[in-house]
PDB file of N, CA, C and O in Angstrom:
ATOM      1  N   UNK A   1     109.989  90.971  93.284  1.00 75.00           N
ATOM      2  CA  UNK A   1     108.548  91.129  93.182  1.00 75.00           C
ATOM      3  C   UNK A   1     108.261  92.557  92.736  1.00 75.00           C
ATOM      4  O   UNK A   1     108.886  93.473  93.271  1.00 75.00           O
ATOM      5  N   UNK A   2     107.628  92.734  92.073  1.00 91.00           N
ATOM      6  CA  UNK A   2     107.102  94.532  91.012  1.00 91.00           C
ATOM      7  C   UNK A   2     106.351  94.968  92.366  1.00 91.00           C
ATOM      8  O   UNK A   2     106.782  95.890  93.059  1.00 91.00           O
ATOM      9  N   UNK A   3     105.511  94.437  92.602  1.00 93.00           N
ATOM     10  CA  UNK A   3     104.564  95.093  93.761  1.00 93.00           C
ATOM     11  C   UNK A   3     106.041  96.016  94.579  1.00 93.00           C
ATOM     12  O   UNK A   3     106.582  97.109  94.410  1.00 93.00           O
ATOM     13  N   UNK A   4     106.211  94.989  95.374  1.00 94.00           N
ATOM     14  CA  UNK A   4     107.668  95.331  96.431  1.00 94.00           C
ATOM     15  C   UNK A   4     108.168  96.863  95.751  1.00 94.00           C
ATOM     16  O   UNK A   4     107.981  98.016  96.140  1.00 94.00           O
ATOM     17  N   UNK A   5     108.810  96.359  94.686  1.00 95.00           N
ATOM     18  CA  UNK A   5     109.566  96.980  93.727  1.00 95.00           C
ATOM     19  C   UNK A   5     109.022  98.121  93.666  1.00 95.00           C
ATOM     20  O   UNK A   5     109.885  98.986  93.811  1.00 95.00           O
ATOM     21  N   UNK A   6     107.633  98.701  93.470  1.00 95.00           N
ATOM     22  CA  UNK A   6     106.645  99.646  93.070  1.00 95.00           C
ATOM     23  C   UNK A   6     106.603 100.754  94.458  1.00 95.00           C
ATOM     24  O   UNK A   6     106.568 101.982  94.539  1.00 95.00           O
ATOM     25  N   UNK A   7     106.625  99.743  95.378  1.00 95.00           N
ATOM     26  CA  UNK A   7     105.909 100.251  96.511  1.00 95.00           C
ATOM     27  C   UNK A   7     107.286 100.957  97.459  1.00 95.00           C
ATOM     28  O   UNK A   7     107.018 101.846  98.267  1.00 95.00           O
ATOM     29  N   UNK A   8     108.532 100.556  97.313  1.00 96.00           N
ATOM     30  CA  UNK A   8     109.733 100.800  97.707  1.00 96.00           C
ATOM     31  C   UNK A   8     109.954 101.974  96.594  1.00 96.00           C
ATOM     32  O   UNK A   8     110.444 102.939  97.180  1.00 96.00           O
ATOM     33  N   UNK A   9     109.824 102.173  95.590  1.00 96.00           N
ATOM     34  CA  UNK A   9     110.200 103.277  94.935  1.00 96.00           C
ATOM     35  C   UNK A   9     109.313 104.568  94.889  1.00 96.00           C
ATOM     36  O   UNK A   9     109.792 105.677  94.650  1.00 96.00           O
ATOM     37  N   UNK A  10     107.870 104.325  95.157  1.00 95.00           N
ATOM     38  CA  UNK A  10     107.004 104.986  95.237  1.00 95.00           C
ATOM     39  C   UNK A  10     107.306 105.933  96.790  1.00 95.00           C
ATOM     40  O   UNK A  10     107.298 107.162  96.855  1.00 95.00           O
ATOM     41  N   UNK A  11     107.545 105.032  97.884  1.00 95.00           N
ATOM     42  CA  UNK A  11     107.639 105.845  99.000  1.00 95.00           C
ATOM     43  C   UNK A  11     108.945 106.431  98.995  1.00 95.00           C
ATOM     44  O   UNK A  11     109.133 107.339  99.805  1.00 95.00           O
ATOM     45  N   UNK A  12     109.860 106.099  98.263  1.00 96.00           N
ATOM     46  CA  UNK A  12     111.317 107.034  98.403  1.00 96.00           C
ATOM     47  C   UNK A  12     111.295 107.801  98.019  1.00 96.00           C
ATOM     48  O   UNK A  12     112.017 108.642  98.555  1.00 96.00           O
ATOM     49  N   UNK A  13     110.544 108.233  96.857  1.00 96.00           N
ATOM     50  CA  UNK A  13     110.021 109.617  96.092  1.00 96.00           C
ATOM     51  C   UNK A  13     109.410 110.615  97.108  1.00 96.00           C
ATOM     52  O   UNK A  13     109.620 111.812  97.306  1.00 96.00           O
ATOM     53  N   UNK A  14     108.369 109.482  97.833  1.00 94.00           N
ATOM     54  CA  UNK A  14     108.092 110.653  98.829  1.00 94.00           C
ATOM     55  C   UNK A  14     108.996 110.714 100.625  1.00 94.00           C
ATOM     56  O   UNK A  14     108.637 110.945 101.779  1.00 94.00           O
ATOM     57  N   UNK A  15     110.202 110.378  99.968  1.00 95.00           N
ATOM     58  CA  UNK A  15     110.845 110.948 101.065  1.00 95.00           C
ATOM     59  C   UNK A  15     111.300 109.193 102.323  1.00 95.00           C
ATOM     60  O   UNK A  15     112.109 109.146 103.250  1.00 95.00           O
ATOM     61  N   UNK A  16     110.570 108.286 101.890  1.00 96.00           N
ATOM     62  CA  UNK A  16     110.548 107.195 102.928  1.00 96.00           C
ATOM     63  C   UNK A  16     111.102 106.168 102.741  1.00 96.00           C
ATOM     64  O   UNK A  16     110.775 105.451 101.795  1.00 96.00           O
ATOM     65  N   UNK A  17     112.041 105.849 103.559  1.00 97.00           N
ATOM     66  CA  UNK A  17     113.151 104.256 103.643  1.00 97.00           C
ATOM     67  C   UNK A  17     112.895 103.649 104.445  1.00 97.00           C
ATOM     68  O   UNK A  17     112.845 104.013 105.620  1.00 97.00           O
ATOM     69  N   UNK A  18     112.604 102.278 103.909  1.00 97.00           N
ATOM     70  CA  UNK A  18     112.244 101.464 105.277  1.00 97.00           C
ATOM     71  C   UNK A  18     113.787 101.275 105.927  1.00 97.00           C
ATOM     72  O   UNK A  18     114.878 101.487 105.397  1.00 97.00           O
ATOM     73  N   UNK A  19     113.399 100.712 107.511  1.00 97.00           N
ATOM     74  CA  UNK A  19     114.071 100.766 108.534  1.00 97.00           C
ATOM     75  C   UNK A  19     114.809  99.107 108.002  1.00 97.00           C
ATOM     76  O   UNK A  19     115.999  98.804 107.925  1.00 97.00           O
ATOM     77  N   UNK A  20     113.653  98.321 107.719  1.00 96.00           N
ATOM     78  CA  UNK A  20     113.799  97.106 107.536  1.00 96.00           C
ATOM     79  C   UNK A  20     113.010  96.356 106.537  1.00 96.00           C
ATOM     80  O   UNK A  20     111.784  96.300 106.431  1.00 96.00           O
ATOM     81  N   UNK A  21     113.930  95.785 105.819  1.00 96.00           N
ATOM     82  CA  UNK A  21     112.765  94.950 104.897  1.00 96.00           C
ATOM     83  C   UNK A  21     113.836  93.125 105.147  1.00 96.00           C
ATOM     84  O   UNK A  21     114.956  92.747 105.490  1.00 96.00           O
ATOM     85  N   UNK A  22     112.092  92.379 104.542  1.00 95.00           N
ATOM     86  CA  UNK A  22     112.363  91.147 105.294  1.00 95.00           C
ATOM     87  C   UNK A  22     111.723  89.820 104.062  1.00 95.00           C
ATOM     88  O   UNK A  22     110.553  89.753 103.686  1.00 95.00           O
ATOM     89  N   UNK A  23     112.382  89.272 103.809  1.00 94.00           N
ATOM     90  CA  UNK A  23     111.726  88.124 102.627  1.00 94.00           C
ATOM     91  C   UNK A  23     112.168  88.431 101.554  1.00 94.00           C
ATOM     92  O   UNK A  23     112.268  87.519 100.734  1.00 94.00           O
ATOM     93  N   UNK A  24     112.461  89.379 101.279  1.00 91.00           N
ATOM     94  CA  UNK A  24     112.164  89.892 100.065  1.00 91.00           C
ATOM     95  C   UNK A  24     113.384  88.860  98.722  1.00 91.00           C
ATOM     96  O   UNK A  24     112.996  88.581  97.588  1.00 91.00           O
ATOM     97  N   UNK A  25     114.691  88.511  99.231  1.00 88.00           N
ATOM     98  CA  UNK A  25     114.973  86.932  97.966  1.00 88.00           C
ATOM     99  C   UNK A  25     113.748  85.892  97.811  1.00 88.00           C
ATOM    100  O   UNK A  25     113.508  85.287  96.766  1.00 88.00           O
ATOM    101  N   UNK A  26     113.060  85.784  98.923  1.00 88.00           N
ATOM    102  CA  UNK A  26     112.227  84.518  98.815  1.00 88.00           C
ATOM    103  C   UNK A  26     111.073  85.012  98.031  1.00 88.00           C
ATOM    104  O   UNK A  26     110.657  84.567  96.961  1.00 88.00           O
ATOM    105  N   UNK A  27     110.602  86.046  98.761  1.00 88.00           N
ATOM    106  CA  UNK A  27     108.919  86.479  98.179  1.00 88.00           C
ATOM    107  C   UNK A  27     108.110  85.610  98.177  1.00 88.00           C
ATOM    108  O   UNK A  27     107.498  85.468  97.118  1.00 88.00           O
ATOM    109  N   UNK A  28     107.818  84.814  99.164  1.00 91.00           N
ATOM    110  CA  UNK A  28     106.221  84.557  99.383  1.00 91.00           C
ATOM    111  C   UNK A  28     105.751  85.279 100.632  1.00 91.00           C
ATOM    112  O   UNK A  28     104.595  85.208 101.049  1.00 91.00           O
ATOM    113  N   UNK A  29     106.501  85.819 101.069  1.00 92.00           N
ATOM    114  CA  UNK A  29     105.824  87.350 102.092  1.00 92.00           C
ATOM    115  C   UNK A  29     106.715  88.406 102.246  1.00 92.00           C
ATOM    116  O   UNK A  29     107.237  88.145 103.330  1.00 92.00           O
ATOM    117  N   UNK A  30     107.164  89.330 101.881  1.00 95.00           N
ATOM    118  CA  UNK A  30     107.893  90.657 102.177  1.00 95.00           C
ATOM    119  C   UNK A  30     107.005  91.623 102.922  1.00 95.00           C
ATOM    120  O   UNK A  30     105.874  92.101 102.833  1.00 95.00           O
ATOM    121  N   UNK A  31     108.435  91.695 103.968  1.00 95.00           N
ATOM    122  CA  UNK A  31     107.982  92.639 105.217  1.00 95.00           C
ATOM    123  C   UNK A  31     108.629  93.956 104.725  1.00 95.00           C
ATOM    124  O   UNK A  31     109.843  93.965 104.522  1.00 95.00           O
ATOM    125  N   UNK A  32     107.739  95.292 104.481  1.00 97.00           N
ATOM    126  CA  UNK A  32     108.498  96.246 104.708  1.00 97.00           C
ATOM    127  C   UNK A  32     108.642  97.366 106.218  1.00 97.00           C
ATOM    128  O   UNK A  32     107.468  97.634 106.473  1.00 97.00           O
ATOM    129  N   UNK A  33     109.200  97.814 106.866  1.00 97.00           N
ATOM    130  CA  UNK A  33     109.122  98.020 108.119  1.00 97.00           C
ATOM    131  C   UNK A  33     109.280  99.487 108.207  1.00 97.00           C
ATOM    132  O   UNK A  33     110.405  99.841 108.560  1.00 97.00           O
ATOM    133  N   UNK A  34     108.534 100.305 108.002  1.00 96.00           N
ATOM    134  CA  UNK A  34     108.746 101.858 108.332  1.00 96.00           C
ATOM    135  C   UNK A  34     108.856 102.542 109.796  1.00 96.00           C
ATOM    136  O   UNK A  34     108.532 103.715 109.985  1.00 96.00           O
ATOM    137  N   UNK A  35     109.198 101.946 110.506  1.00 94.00           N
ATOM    138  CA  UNK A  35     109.178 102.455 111.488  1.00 94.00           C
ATOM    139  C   UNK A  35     107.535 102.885 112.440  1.00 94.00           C
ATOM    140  O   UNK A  35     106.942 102.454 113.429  1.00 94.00           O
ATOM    141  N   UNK A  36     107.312 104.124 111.269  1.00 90.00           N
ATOM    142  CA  UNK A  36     106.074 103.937 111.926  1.00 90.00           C
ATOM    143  C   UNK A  36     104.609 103.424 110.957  1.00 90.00           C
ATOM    144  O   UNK A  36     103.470 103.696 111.336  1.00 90.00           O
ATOM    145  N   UNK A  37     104.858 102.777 109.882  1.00 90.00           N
ATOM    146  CA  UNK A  37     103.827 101.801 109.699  1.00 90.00           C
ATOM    147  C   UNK A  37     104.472 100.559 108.857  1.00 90.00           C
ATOM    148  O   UNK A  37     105.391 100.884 108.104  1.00 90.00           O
ATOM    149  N   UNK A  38     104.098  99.129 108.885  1.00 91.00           N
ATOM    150  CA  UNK A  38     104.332  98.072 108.016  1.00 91.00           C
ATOM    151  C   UNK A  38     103.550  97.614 106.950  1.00 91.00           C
ATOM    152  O   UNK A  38     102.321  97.534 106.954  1.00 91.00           O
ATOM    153  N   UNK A  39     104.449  97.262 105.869  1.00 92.00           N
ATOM    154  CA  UNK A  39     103.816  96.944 104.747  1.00 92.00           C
ATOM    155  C   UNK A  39     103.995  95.453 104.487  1.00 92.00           C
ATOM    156  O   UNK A  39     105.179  95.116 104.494  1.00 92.00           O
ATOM    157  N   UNK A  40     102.941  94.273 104.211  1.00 89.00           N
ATOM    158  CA  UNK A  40     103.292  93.044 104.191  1.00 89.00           C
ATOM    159  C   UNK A  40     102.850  92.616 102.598  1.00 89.00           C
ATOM    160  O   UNK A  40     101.680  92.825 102.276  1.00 89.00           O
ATOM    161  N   UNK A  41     103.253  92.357 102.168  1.00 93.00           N
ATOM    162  CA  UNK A  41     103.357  91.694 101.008  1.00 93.00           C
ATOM    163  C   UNK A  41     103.020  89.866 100.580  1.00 93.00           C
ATOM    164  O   UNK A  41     104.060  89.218 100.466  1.00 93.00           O
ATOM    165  N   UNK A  42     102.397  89.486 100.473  1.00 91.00           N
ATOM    166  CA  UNK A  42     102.279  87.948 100.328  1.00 91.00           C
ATOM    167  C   UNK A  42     101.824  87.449  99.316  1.00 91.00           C
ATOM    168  O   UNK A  42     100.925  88.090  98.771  1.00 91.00           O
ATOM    169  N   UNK A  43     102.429  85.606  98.423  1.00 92.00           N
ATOM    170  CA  UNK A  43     101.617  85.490  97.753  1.00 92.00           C
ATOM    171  C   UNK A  43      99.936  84.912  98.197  1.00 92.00           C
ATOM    172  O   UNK A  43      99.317  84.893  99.260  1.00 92.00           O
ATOM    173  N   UNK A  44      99.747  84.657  97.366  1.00 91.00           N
ATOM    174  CA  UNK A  44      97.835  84.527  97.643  1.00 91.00           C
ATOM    175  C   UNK A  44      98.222  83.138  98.913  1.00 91.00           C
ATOM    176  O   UNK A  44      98.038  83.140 100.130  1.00 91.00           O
ATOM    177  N   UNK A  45      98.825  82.027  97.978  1.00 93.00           N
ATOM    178  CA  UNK A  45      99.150  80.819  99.619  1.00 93.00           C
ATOM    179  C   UNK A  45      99.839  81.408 100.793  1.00 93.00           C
ATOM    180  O   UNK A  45      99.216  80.823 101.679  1.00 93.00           O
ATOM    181  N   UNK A  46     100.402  81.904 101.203  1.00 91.00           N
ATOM    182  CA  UNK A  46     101.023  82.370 101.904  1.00 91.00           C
ATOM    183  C   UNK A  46      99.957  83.274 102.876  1.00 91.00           C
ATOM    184  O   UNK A  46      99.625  82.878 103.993  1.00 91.00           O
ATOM    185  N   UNK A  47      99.491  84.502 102.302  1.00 88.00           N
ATOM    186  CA  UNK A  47      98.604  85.175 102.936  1.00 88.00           C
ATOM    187  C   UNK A  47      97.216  84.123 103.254  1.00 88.00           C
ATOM    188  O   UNK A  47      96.436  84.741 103.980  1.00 88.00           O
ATOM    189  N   UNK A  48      96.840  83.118 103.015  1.00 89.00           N
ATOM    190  CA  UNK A  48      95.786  82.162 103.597  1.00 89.00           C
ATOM    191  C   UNK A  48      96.218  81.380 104.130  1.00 89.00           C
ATOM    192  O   UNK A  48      95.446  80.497 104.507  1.00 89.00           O
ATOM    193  N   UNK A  49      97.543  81.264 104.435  1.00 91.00           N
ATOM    194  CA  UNK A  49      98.570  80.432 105.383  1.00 91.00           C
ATOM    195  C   UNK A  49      98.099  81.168 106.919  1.00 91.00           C
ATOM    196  O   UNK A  49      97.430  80.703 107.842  1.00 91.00           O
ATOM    197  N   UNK A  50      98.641  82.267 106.776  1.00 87.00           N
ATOM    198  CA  UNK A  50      98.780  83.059 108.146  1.00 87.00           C
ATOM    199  C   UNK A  50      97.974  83.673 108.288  1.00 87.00           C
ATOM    200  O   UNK A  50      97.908  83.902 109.495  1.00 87.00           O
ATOM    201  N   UNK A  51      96.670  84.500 107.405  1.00 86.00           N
ATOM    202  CA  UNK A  51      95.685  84.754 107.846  1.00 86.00           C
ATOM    203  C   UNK A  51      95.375  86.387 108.647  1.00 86.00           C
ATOM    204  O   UNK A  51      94.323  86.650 109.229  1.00 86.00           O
ATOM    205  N   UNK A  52      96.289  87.134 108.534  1.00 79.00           N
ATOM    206  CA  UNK A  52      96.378  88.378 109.103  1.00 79.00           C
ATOM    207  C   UNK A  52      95.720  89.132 109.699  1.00 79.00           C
ATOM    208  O   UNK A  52      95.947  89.801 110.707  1.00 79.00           O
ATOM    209  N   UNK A  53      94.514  88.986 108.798  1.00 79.00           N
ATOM    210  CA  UNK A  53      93.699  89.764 108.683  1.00 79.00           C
ATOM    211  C   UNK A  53      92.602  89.261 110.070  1.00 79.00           C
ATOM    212  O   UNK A  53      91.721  89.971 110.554  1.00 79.00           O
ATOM    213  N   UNK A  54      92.933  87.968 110.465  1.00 83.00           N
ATOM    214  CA  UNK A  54      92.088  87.308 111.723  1.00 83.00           C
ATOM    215  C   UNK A  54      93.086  87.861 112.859  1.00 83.00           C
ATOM    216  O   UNK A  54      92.714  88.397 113.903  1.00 83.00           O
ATOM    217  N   UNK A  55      93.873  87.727 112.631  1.00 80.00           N
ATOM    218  CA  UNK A  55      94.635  88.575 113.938  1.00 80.00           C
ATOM    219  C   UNK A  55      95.255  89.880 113.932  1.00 80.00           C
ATOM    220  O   UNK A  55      95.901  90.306 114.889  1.00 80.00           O
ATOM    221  N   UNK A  56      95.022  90.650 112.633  1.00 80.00           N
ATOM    222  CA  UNK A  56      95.116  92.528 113.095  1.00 80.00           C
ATOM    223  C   UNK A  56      93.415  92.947 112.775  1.00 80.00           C
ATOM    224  O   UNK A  56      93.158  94.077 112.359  1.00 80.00           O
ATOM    225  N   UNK A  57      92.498  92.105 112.970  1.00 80.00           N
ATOM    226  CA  UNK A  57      91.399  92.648 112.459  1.00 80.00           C
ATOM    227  C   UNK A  57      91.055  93.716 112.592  1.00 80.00           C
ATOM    228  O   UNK A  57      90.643  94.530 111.765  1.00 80.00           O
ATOM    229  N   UNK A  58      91.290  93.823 114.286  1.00 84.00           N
ATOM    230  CA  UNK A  58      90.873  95.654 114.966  1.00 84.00           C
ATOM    231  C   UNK A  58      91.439  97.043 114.647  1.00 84.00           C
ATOM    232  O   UNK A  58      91.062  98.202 114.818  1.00 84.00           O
ATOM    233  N   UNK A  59      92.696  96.324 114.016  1.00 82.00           N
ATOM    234  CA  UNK A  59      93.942  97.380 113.641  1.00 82.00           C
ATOM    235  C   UNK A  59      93.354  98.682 112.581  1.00 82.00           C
ATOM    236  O   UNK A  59      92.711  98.484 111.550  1.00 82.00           O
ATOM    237  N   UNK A  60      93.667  99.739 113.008  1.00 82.00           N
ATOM    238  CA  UNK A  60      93.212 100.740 112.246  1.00 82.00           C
ATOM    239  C   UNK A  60      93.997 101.280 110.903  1.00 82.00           C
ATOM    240  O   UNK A  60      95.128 101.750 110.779  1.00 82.00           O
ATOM    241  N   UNK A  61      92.870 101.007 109.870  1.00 78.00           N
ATOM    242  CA  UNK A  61      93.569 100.898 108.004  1.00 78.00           C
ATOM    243  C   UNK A  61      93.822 101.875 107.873  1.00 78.00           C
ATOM    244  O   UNK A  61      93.003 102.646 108.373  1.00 78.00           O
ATOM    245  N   UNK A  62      94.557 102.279 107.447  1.00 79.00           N
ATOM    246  CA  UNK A  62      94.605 103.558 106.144  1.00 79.00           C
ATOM    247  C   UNK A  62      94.985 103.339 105.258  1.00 79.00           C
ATOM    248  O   UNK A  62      95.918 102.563 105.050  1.00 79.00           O
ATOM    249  N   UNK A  63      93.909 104.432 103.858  1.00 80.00           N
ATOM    250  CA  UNK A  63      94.430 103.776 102.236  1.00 80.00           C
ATOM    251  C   UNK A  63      95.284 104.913 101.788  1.00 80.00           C
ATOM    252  O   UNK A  63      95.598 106.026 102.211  1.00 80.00           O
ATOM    253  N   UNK A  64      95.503 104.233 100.852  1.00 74.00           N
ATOM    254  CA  UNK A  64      96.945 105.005 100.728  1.00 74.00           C
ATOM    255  C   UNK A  64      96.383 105.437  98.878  1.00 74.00           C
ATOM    256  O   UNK A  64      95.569 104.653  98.390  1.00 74.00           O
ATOM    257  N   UNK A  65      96.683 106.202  98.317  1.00 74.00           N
ATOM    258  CA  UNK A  65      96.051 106.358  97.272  1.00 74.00           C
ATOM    259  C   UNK A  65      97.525 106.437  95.904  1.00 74.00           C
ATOM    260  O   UNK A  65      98.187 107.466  95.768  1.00 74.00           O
ATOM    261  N   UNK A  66      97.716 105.466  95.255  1.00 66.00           N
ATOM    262  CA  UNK A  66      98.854 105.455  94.039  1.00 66.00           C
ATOM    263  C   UNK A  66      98.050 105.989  92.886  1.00 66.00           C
ATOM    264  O   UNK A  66      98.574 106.127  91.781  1.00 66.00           O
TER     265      UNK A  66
END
């Protein structure tokens, strides 16, 4: 997946390896796991499968600026 791909090369530049990454042969959701924040990745079915966003609603965002 390019996204994945983008987003894994982008943070190693600045210094960051995930601890864990998860899906990522399948790709209809890649987990990336930084330790101290996660990055989820989904396609469009997938992310209206599970719905995330109804159960981290409260969770506090930060944008990240590429």
């Amino acid at each position: 997946m390019a996204v994945a791909d983008a987003v894994l090369e982008t943070l190693r530049r600045e210094g960051y390896r995930p601890d864990h990454v998860e899906g990522y042969p399948r790709q209809e959701w890649i987990l990336l796991d930084y330790d101290d924040f996660v990055v989820h990745l989904f396609t469009p079915r997938t992310r209206s499968f599970y719905g995330l966003e109804r159960l981290w609603g409260e969770a506090s965002r930060i944008e990240v600026a590429v």
